[in-house]
Amino acid sequence: QQQVKQSPQSLIVQKGGIPIINCAYENTAFDYFPWYQQFPGKGPALLIAIRPDVSEKKEGRFTISFNKSAKQFSLHIMDSQPGDSATYFCAASIWGTYKYIFGTGTRLKVLA
Amino acid sequence: DVKVTQSSRYLVKRTGEKVFLECVQDMDHENMFWYRQDPGLGLRLIYFSYDVKMKEKGDIPEGYSVSREKKERFSLILESASTNQTSMYLCASNEGFQPQHFGDGTRLSIL
């Protein structure tokens, strides 16, 4: 119930491609879904977040799609660049609580 | 700009030692967190603190304790280090229920 399942574990795309990372959850009480980006040797940094009252949110080349009925959300990276190569984590929390549940991470490599 | 600073980037200790990991934030945040990050397991919460001297156990508190004597500083303590505590440790902080800001991590090896 408390898990967030993330896939794939790793992903390789060509420059300009659109990598998609998927997450699924069980707990319907979750109502805040952030994505974090982590470069080697650095801590995770907030990339984009969504609340379940919208089905899509865009920030620059990054888009979150949210399917409340399926309890799934995904990250799309448009026109991916080698500089996007990083590990991406999805997370879920209940707004008003302190605790985040993180996915297991996706290592993305964008080839030049 | 938000800054969470972890005192050591790399640390090597021996089995049975008492180990201290330190974290300082400069944003006057109420909440601070300690996670460990392991390949294939993501980030798992060890402990968090929502005020000075206040703490709550996370998902994997066994073998760890914490101390928060000042608002800006949150310490993670391995009472008697074991090899299965070799990991990357991440500290984070936030205000209220806003997104968490992370430090760059301490890679701890227990020999």
Short mmCIF file of N, CA and C in Angstrom, two decimals, chain B residues 49-97:
data_model
loop_
_atom_site.label_atom_id
_atom_site.label_comp_id
_atom_site.label_asym_id
_atom_site.label_seq_id
_atom_site.Cartn_x
_atom_site.Cartn_y
_atom_site.Cartn_z
N SER B 49 12.95 14.77 11.71
CA SER B 49 12.74 15.64 12.87
C SER B 49 11.91 16.84 12.42
N TYR B 50 10.86 17.15 13.16
CA TYR B 50 9.98 18.26 12.78
C TYR B 50 10.16 19.46 13.70
N ASP B 51 11.11 19.37 14.62
CA ASP B 51 11.41 20.50 15.49
C ASP B 51 12.65 20.13 16.30
N VAL B 52 13.23 21.13 16.92
CA VAL B 52 14.40 20.86 17.77
C VAL B 52 14.01 19.85 18.84
N LYS B 53 14.87 18.87 19.02
CA LYS B 53 14.71 17.81 20.02
C LYS B 53 13.54 16.87 19.73
N MET B 54 12.85 17.06 18.61
CA MET B 54 11.74 16.18 18.24
C MET B 54 12.20 15.27 17.10
N LYS B 55 11.81 14.02 17.16
CA LYS B 55 12.21 13.08 16.12
C LYS B 55 11.15 12.00 15.98
N GLU B 56 11.13 11.42 14.79
CA GLU B 56 10.25 10.27 14.55
C GLU B 56 10.98 9.25 13.71
N LYS B 57 10.71 7.98 13.97
CA LYS B 57 11.31 6.92 13.19
C LYS B 57 10.72 6.90 11.79
N GLY B 58 11.60 6.60 10.84
CA GLY B 58 11.16 6.38 9.47
C GLY B 58 10.92 4.90 9.24
N ASP B 59 11.25 4.44 8.04
CA ASP B 59 10.98 3.06 7.67
C ASP B 59 12.07 2.08 8.11
N ILE B 60 13.30 2.58 8.27
CA ILE B 60 14.40 1.67 8.60
C ILE B 60 15.27 2.26 9.72
N PRO B 61 14.73 2.46 10.92
CA PRO B 61 15.51 3.11 11.98
C PRO B 61 16.48 2.19 12.74
N GLU B 62 16.37 0.88 12.53
CA GLU B 62 17.16 -0.05 13.34
C GLU B 62 18.65 0.18 13.12
N GLY B 63 19.38 0.31 14.22
CA GLY B 63 20.83 0.50 14.16
C GLY B 63 21.26 1.95 14.08
N TYR B 64 20.27 2.86 14.03
CA TYR B 64 20.55 4.29 13.91
C TYR B 64 19.88 5.06 15.04
N SER B 65 20.45 6.21 15.36
CA SER B 65 19.76 7.19 16.20
C SER B 65 20.06 8.57 15.62
N VAL B 66 19.37 9.58 16.13
CA VAL B 66 19.56 10.94 15.61
C VAL B 66 19.59 11.92 16.76
N SER B 67 20.10 13.10 16.45
CA SER B 67 20.17 14.17 17.44
C SER B 67 19.89 15.48 16.74
N ARG B 68 19.02 16.30 17.34
CA ARG B 68 18.77 17.64 16.81
C ARG B 68 18.70 18.61 17.98
N GLU B 69 19.86 19.15 18.32
CA GLU B 69 19.98 20.08 19.44
C GLU B 69 19.75 21.52 18.99
N LYS B 70 20.03 21.81 17.73
CA LYS B 70 19.79 23.13 17.16
C LYS B 70 18.99 22.99 15.87
N LYS B 71 18.23 24.01 15.53
CA LYS B 71 17.31 23.92 14.40
C LYS B 71 18.05 23.63 13.10
N GLU B 72 19.25 24.15 12.93
CA GLU B 72 19.94 24.03 11.65
C GLU B 72 20.73 22.73 11.49
N ARG B 73 20.88 21.96 12.55
CA ARG B 73 21.78 20.81 12.52
C ARG B 73 21.05 19.53 12.90
N PHE B 74 21.28 18.49 12.09
CA PHE B 74 20.64 17.19 12.33
C PHE B 74 21.70 16.12 12.14
N SER B 75 21.96 15.36 13.18
CA SER B 75 23.02 14.35 13.15
C SER B 75 22.44 12.96 13.11
N LEU B 76 23.05 12.11 12.30
CA LEU B 76 22.71 10.69 12.25
C LEU B 76 23.84 9.92 12.92
N ILE B 77 23.47 9.01 13.82
CA ILE B 77 24.46 8.27 14.61
C ILE B 77 24.28 6.78 14.36
N LEU B 78 25.37 6.13 13.98
CA LEU B 78 25.41 4.68 13.90
C LEU B 78 26.06 4.22 15.19
N GLU B 79 25.29 3.61 16.06
CA GLU B 79 25.77 3.30 17.41
C GLU B 79 26.92 2.30 17.38
N SER B 80 26.83 1.30 16.53
CA SER B 80 27.88 0.29 16.38
C SER B 80 27.85 -0.15 14.93
N ALA B 81 28.69 0.48 14.13
CA ALA B 81 28.60 0.31 12.67
C ALA B 81 28.77 -1.15 12.25
N SER B 82 27.97 -1.52 11.27
CA SER B 82 28.09 -2.87 10.70
C SER B 82 28.21 -2.75 9.18
N THR B 83 28.71 -3.81 8.56
CA THR B 83 28.98 -3.75 7.11
C THR B 83 27.71 -3.51 6.30
N ASN B 84 26.56 -3.95 6.81
CA ASN B 84 25.32 -3.73 6.05
C ASN B 84 24.82 -2.28 6.13
N GLN B 85 25.58 -1.44 6.81
CA GLN B 85 25.26 -0.02 6.82
C GLN B 85 26.12 0.77 5.83
N THR B 86 26.92 0.06 5.06
CA THR B 86 27.64 0.69 3.96
C THR B 86 26.61 1.17 2.95
N SER B 87 26.61 2.48 2.66
CA SER B 87 25.57 3.05 1.81
C SER B 87 25.87 4.51 1.54
N MET B 88 25.00 5.12 0.69
CA MET B 88 24.99 6.56 0.52
C MET B 88 23.92 7.12 1.45
N TYR B 89 24.30 8.11 2.25
CA TYR B 89 23.36 8.73 3.19
C TYR B 89 23.05 10.15 2.72
N LEU B 90 21.77 10.45 2.65
CA LEU B 90 21.31 11.75 2.18
C LEU B 90 20.52 12.45 3.27
N CYS B 91 20.83 13.73 3.46
CA CYS B 91 20.09 14.57 4.39
C CYS B 91 19.21 15.51 3.57
N ALA B 92 18.04 15.84 4.09
CA ALA B 92 17.13 16.75 3.40
C ALA B 92 16.44 17.64 4.43
N SER B 93 15.92 18.77 3.95
CA SER B 93 15.15 19.63 4.84
C SER B 93 14.02 20.27 4.06
N ASN B 94 12.99 20.69 4.78
CA ASN B 94 11.92 21.48 4.15
C ASN B 94 11.18 22.28 5.20
N GLU B 95 10.37 23.17 4.71
CA GLU B 95 9.52 23.99 5.57
C GLU B 95 8.08 23.55 5.37
N GLY B 96 7.40 23.22 6.45
CA GLY B 96 6.02 22.77 6.32
C GLY B 96 5.97 21.53 5.45
N PHE B 97 5.13 21.59 4.42
CA PHE B 97 4.97 20.43 3.54
C PHE B 97 5.47 20.74 2.14
#
